[in-house]
Amino acid sequence: MNIGKVSESVLKRSVLKQLKTRREEIISGAGVGDDCAIFSVKEGEKVVSCVQEGVVGPAQTVICEQDIQRDFVMTMQQLVQKCANNLVAGGAEPIAIMLALLLPETAEEADLRQIMKEAEDACHALSMQIMGGQTRVLGAVKEPVAVITGYGKVTDDYYRTAKSAKPGQDIVISKWIGLEGTAALARHHEQGLLSRYPAYLVEEAAGFDRYLSVLPEAAVALQAGVCAMHDASEGGIFAALWELAEGAGLGLTIDLKKLPLRQETVEVCEYCNVNPYELQSGGSLVMTAEDGATLVAALEAEGIPAVVVGKLTSGKDRLILNEDEVRYVDRPRTKQRGT
């Protein structure tokens, strides 16, 4: 395609024609000649927003340490899901997204049409509307890049930030850590893993993408006394714990052995020489509560595994306890996607 904004004809048939999901909050959405979208919320509701970006494609690249210089390619479904996860971690109901696509000159109209179809399918599954955006071809871009701005609505009763966390609160983690990274590794290294492990283990690990939504646990947690929530995605569980504590201005103490870890993740990480605690953990929600046991019980009653892994502390020390060994949680390093 030619450099610049895509033509009106391409916009109509390969972008706008794909958009079908509608929300009543959207007064004016995507269309030719519309420079902005307009949406409304009811009295007493607030607007919550977040941004996610990434290289998008049909499959994920490897995320082993030897490939750390390579981009981590995400599907549109994953990128939209990450955006929705961030919104619900703030207590919000996801409403809509604005989608900016930056495409290389080598992209074909069919590529754009497929990306938009995948984006619409992902939004439809989450009852979110694509209410606008931008599509542009740039010579400086080598792979398709998507930038998503997500919007949600929240009432004062459910509004959550890291500042809601207080010293003494229990820290609860839903499902298992490393789910997103395990799935990507298992798919990329399928043949090598099959040479060492039984097929059922590799297939189960590759299917961990089905756990990536944290919308169910966030909904339960909001009714069960949760105080703060954080999506454990980028940088792994250690990074997520650091970010939660940093946002709250607090310390924490974590029991390493209580961090929920699937055996499939252990085996895949051993094969790929990856630290499971630094593996992308999309699908896990880190929560704080005055009574972690009650929160865990509420989640498990809905079929969502969860466990209390530690507590927030009034100081700034962020500690990981492993029997008699004590180590500090390191400040997250700037990393490539996937680690």
Coordinates of C-alpha atoms in Angstrom, one line a residue:
M1 CA 0.0 0.0 0.0
N2 CA 1.0 3.6 -0.6
I3 CA 2.6 5.7 2.2
G4 CA 0.1 7.9 4.1
K5 CA -3.4 7.5 5.2
V6 CA -5.2 4.7 3.5
S7 CA -7.6 5.7 0.8
E8 CA -11.3 6.3 1.5
S9 CA -12.3 3.2 -0.5
V10 CA -9.9 1.0 1.5
L11 CA -11.1 2.5 4.7
K12 CA -14.7 1.7 3.9
R13 CA -14.3 -1.8 2.7
S14 CA -11.5 -3.1 4.8
V15 CA -11.9 -1.1 8.0
L16 CA -15.3 0.3 8.6
K17 CA -17.1 -2.7 7.0
Q18 CA -15.6 -4.9 9.7
L19 CA -17.1 -3.0 12.6
K20 CA -20.3 -4.5 13.9
T21 CA -20.3 -4.4 17.7
R22 CA -22.2 -1.4 19.1
R23 CA -22.6 0.0 22.6
E24 CA -25.3 2.4 23.7
E25 CA -22.7 4.7 25.3
I26 CA -21.2 5.5 21.9
I27 CA -23.0 8.5 20.5
S28 CA -20.8 9.0 17.5
G29 CA -18.2 6.4 16.4
A30 CA -15.9 5.5 13.5
G31 CA -16.8 6.9 10.2
V32 CA -15.4 8.8 7.2
G33 CA -14.9 12.5 8.0
D34 CA -15.3 12.0 11.8
D35 CA -12.2 13.3 13.6
C36 CA -13.2 12.1 17.0
A37 CA -15.6 9.7 18.8
I38 CA -18.2 10.8 21.4
F39 CA -19.5 8.7 24.2
S40 CA -21.4 9.3 27.4
V41 CA -21.6 7.8 30.9
K42 CA -24.3 8.2 33.5
E43 CA -24.3 10.5 36.4
G44 CA -22.0 9.1 39.1
E45 CA -19.8 7.2 36.7
K46 CA -16.2 8.0 35.8
V47 CA -14.3 7.3 32.6
V48 CA -11.3 5.1 32.9
S49 CA -8.7 4.7 30.1
C50 CA -5.5 2.8 29.4
V51 CA -3.1 2.3 26.4
Q52 CA -1.6 -0.9 25.0
E53 CA 0.7 -1.2 22.0
G54 CA 2.5 -3.9 20.2
V55 CA 3.6 -5.5 17.0
V56 CA 0.7 -7.6 15.7
G57 CA 0.6 -10.7 13.6
P58 CA -0.9 -14.2 13.3
A59 CA 1.4 -15.9 15.8
Q60 CA 3.8 -15.2 18.7
T61 CA 7.5 -15.3 18.3
V62 CA 9.7 -17.0 20.8
I63 CA 10.4 -15.5 24.2
C64 CA 13.5 -17.5 25.3
E65 CA 16.5 -15.5 26.5
Q66 CA 18.5 -16.2 23.3
D67 CA 15.8 -14.3 21.4
I68 CA 15.6 -11.3 23.7
Q69 CA 16.4 -8.9 20.9
R70 CA 13.5 -9.9 18.8
D71 CA 10.0 -8.4 19.0
F72 CA 7.2 -10.2 20.8
V73 CA 4.5 -10.4 18.2
M74 CA 0.9 -10.5 19.6
T75 CA -2.4 -11.3 18.0
M76 CA -5.1 -8.6 18.1
Q77 CA -7.0 -10.8 20.4
Q78 CA -4.2 -10.7 22.9
L79 CA -3.7 -7.0 22.6
V80 CA -7.4 -6.2 23.1
Q81 CA -7.5 -8.6 26.0
K82 CA -4.6 -6.9 27.7
C83 CA -6.4 -3.6 27.3
A84 CA -9.6 -5.0 28.8
N85 CA -7.7 -6.6 31.7
N86 CA -6.1 -3.3 32.6
L87 CA -9.5 -1.6 32.6
V88 CA -11.1 -4.2 34.9
A89 CA -8.1 -4.0 37.2
G90 CA -9.1 -0.4 37.8
G91 CA -12.6 -1.6 38.7
A92 CA -14.1 -0.5 35.3
E93 CA -16.4 -2.1 32.9
P94 CA -14.8 -2.1 29.4
I95 CA -16.7 0.0 26.9
A96 CA -14.7 0.7 23.8
I97 CA -11.3 1.2 22.1
M98 CA -9.7 3.6 19.8
L99 CA -7.4 1.7 17.4
A100 CA -4.4 3.2 15.6
L101 CA -2.7 1.0 13.0
L102 CA 0.8 1.7 11.6
L103 CA 1.5 -0.5 8.6
P104 CA 4.6 -1.1 6.5
E105 CA 4.7 -0.4 2.7
T106 CA 4.8 -4.1 2.1
A107 CA 1.3 -4.6 3.8
E108 CA -1.5 -5.6 1.5
E109 CA -5.1 -4.5 1.9
A110 CA -5.9 -8.2 2.7
D111 CA -3.6 -7.8 5.7
L112 CA -5.4 -4.8 7.0
R113 CA -8.8 -6.5 6.5
Q114 CA -7.6 -9.5 8.5
I115 CA -6.2 -7.3 11.3
M116 CA -9.5 -5.4 11.6
K117 CA -11.5 -8.6 11.5
E118 CA -9.5 -10.0 14.4
A119 CA -9.8 -6.8 16.3
E120 CA -13.6 -6.7 15.8
D121 CA -13.9 -10.4 16.8
A122 CA -11.9 -9.7 20.0
C123 CA -13.9 -6.6 20.9
H124 CA -17.2 -8.4 20.2
A125 CA -16.3 -11.2 22.6
L126 CA -15.7 -8.6 25.3
S127 CA -18.7 -6.4 24.4
M128 CA -16.5 -3.5 23.4
Q129 CA -16.9 -1.2 20.4
I130 CA -14.2 0.0 18.1
M131 CA -15.3 3.6 18.1
G132 CA -12.6 5.2 16.0
G133 CA -8.9 5.4 15.3
Q134 CA -6.3 5.9 12.5
T135 CA -4.8 3.7 9.8
R136 CA -1.6 4.9 8.2
V137 CA 1.2 3.4 6.1
L138 CA 4.7 4.5 7.1
G139 CA 8.0 3.9 5.4
A140 CA 9.8 3.7 8.8
V141 CA 7.6 0.8 10.0
K142 CA 8.8 -2.7 9.3
E143 CA 5.9 -4.7 10.9
P144 CA 2.3 -3.9 11.6
V145 CA 2.0 -1.9 14.9
A146 CA -1.2 -1.4 16.8
V147 CA -1.8 1.2 19.5
I148 CA -5.0 0.7 21.4
T149 CA -6.6 3.2 23.8
G150 CA -9.2 1.5 25.9
Y151 CA -12.1 3.2 27.7
G152 CA -14.3 1.9 30.5
K153 CA -16.7 3.3 33.1
V154 CA -16.7 2.9 36.8
T155 CA -18.7 4.1 39.8
D156 CA -17.2 5.4 43.0
D157 CA -18.1 2.1 44.7
Y158 CA -15.8 0.1 42.4
Y159 CA -13.1 2.6 41.5
R160 CA -9.7 1.0 42.3
T161 CA -6.0 2.2 42.1
A162 CA -2.8 1.0 43.7
K163 CA -3.3 3.8 46.2
S164 CA -6.2 1.8 47.6
A165 CA -3.7 -0.7 49.0
K166 CA -2.8 -0.3 52.7
P167 CA -0.2 -1.9 55.0
G168 CA -1.3 -5.2 56.5
Q169 CA -3.5 -6.2 53.6
D170 CA -3.2 -9.7 52.2
I171 CA -1.8 -10.2 48.7
V172 CA -3.8 -12.6 46.6
I173 CA -3.0 -14.0 43.2
S174 CA -5.6 -15.6 40.9
K175 CA -5.0 -18.7 38.7
W176 CA -1.3 -19.3 38.0
I177 CA 1.7 -17.2 37.1
G178 CA 3.5 -17.4 33.7
L179 CA 0.4 -18.5 31.7
E180 CA 0.9 -16.2 28.8
G181 CA 4.6 -16.9 28.4
T182 CA 4.2 -20.6 28.8
A183 CA 1.7 -20.7 26.0
A184 CA 4.0 -18.8 23.6
L185 CA 7.0 -20.9 24.5
A186 CA 5.1 -24.2 24.1
R187 CA 3.9 -23.3 20.7
H188 CA 7.2 -22.1 19.4
H189 CA 9.2 -25.1 20.8
E190 CA 6.6 -27.7 20.3
Q191 CA 8.8 -30.2 18.5
G192 CA 11.6 -29.9 21.0
L193 CA 9.3 -30.2 24.0
L194 CA 7.6 -33.3 22.5
S195 CA 11.0 -35.0 22.3
R196 CA 11.2 -34.7 26.1
Y197 CA 7.7 -34.5 27.5
P198 CA 4.4 -36.3 26.8
A199 CA 2.1 -34.8 24.2
Y200 CA -0.7 -34.0 26.7
L201 CA 1.6 -31.8 28.7
V202 CA 2.8 -29.8 25.7
E203 CA -0.8 -29.4 24.3
E204 CA -2.0 -28.3 27.7
A205 CA 0.8 -25.7 28.0
A206 CA 0.2 -24.4 24.5
G207 CA -3.5 -23.9 25.4
F208 CA -2.9 -21.6 28.4
D209 CA -4.1 -18.7 26.3
R210 CA -7.7 -19.7 27.3
Y211 CA -6.9 -18.4 30.8
L212 CA -5.7 -14.9 29.8
S213 CA -8.9 -13.0 30.7
V214 CA -9.0 -11.6 34.3
L215 CA -12.5 -10.2 33.8
P216 CA -14.2 -13.1 35.8
E217 CA -12.0 -12.7 38.9
A218 CA -12.2 -9.0 38.8
A219 CA -16.0 -9.1 38.9
V220 CA -16.0 -11.5 41.8
A221 CA -13.3 -9.6 43.7
L222 CA -15.2 -6.3 43.5
Q223 CA -18.0 -8.0 45.3
A224 CA -15.7 -9.7 47.9
G225 CA -13.8 -6.9 49.5
V226 CA -10.8 -6.4 47.1
C227 CA -8.9 -3.2 47.7
A228 CA -6.5 -2.9 44.8
M229 CA -5.9 -4.9 41.6
H230 CA -3.0 -5.2 39.2
D231 CA -2.8 -7.1 35.9
A232 CA 0.3 -9.4 36.1
S233 CA 1.4 -9.2 32.5
E234 CA 4.6 -7.4 31.5
G235 CA 7.8 -8.5 33.1
G236 CA 6.4 -11.5 35.1
I237 CA 5.1 -11.8 38.6
F238 CA 8.1 -10.2 40.3
A239 CA 7.7 -7.1 38.2
A240 CA 3.9 -7.1 38.9
L241 CA 4.5 -7.3 42.6
W242 CA 7.0 -4.5 42.5
E243 CA 4.7 -2.3 40.5
L244 CA 1.8 -2.8 42.9
A245 CA 4.0 -2.0 45.9
E246 CA 5.6 1.0 44.1
G247 CA 2.2 2.4 43.2
A248 CA 1.0 2.0 46.7
G249 CA 4.2 3.4 48.2
L250 CA 4.6 0.3 50.4
G251 CA 6.7 -2.7 51.0
L252 CA 5.7 -6.3 50.8
T253 CA 6.6 -9.8 52.0
I254 CA 6.0 -12.7 49.7
D255 CA 6.3 -16.5 50.3
L256 CA 8.0 -17.8 47.2
K257 CA 6.6 -21.3 47.6
K258 CA 3.0 -20.0 47.7
L259 CA 3.3 -18.4 44.2
P260 CA 0.9 -20.5 42.1
L261 CA 2.8 -22.3 39.4
R262 CA 1.6 -25.0 37.0
Q263 CA 3.8 -28.0 36.4
E264 CA 3.6 -27.4 32.7
T265 CA 5.2 -24.0 33.2
V266 CA 8.0 -25.5 35.3
E267 CA 8.8 -28.1 32.6
V268 CA 8.6 -25.6 29.7
C269 CA 10.8 -23.0 31.5
E270 CA 13.4 -25.7 32.3
Y271 CA 13.6 -26.7 28.7
C272 CA 13.9 -23.1 27.5
N273 CA 16.1 -21.9 30.3
V274 CA 13.7 -19.2 31.4
N275 CA 13.0 -17.9 34.9
P276 CA 9.2 -18.6 35.5
Y277 CA 9.0 -15.6 37.8
E278 CA 10.1 -13.3 35.0
L279 CA 7.8 -14.9 32.4
Q280 CA 4.9 -12.9 31.1
S281 CA 2.0 -13.7 33.4
G282 CA -1.1 -12.3 31.6
G283 CA -4.1 -14.2 33.1
S284 CA -3.1 -13.7 36.7
L285 CA -4.6 -10.8 38.7
V286 CA -2.7 -9.5 41.8
M287 CA -5.1 -8.3 44.4
T288 CA -5.0 -6.9 47.9
A289 CA -7.7 -7.3 50.6
E290 CA -8.1 -6.9 54.3
D291 CA -9.2 -10.5 54.5
G292 CA -7.5 -12.5 51.8
A293 CA -9.0 -15.8 52.9
T294 CA -12.5 -14.5 52.3
L295 CA -11.5 -13.2 48.9
V296 CA -9.9 -16.5 48.0
A297 CA -13.1 -18.4 49.1
A298 CA -15.3 -16.1 47.0
L299 CA -13.1 -16.7 43.9
E300 CA -12.9 -20.5 44.4
A301 CA -16.7 -20.6 44.8
E302 CA -16.8 -19.4 41.2
G303 CA -14.3 -22.0 40.1
I304 CA -11.3 -19.5 40.0
P305 CA -8.2 -20.7 41.7
A306 CA -6.6 -18.2 44.0
V307 CA -4.1 -18.1 46.9
V308 CA -2.8 -15.7 49.5
V309 CA 0.9 -15.3 48.8
G310 CA 2.0 -12.5 51.3
K311 CA 1.2 -9.2 52.8
L312 CA 1.8 -5.5 52.2
T313 CA 4.1 -3.8 54.8
S314 CA 4.5 -0.2 56.0
G315 CA 8.1 0.1 55.0
K316 CA 9.7 0.1 51.5
D317 CA 11.4 -3.3 51.7
R318 CA 10.0 -5.8 49.1
L319 CA 11.0 -9.2 50.3
I320 CA 10.7 -12.7 48.9
L321 CA 11.0 -15.5 51.5
N322 CA 12.1 -19.0 50.5
E323 CA 12.2 -21.0 53.7
D324 CA 15.3 -19.5 55.5
E325 CA 16.5 -17.5 52.5
V326 CA 15.4 -13.9 52.1
R327 CA 15.9 -11.9 48.9
Y328 CA 14.8 -8.5 47.7
V329 CA 12.4 -8.0 44.8
D330 CA 14.5 -6.1 42.2
R331 CA 13.2 -3.1 40.4
P332 CA 11.9 -4.4 37.0
R333 CA 14.4 -4.1 34.2
T334 CA 13.6 -2.5 30.9
K335 CA 13.0 -5.6 28.8
Q336 CA 11.9 -6.7 25.4
R337 CA 8.3 -8.0 25.2
G338 CA 7.9 -11.6 26.3
T339 CA 10.3 -11.6 29.2

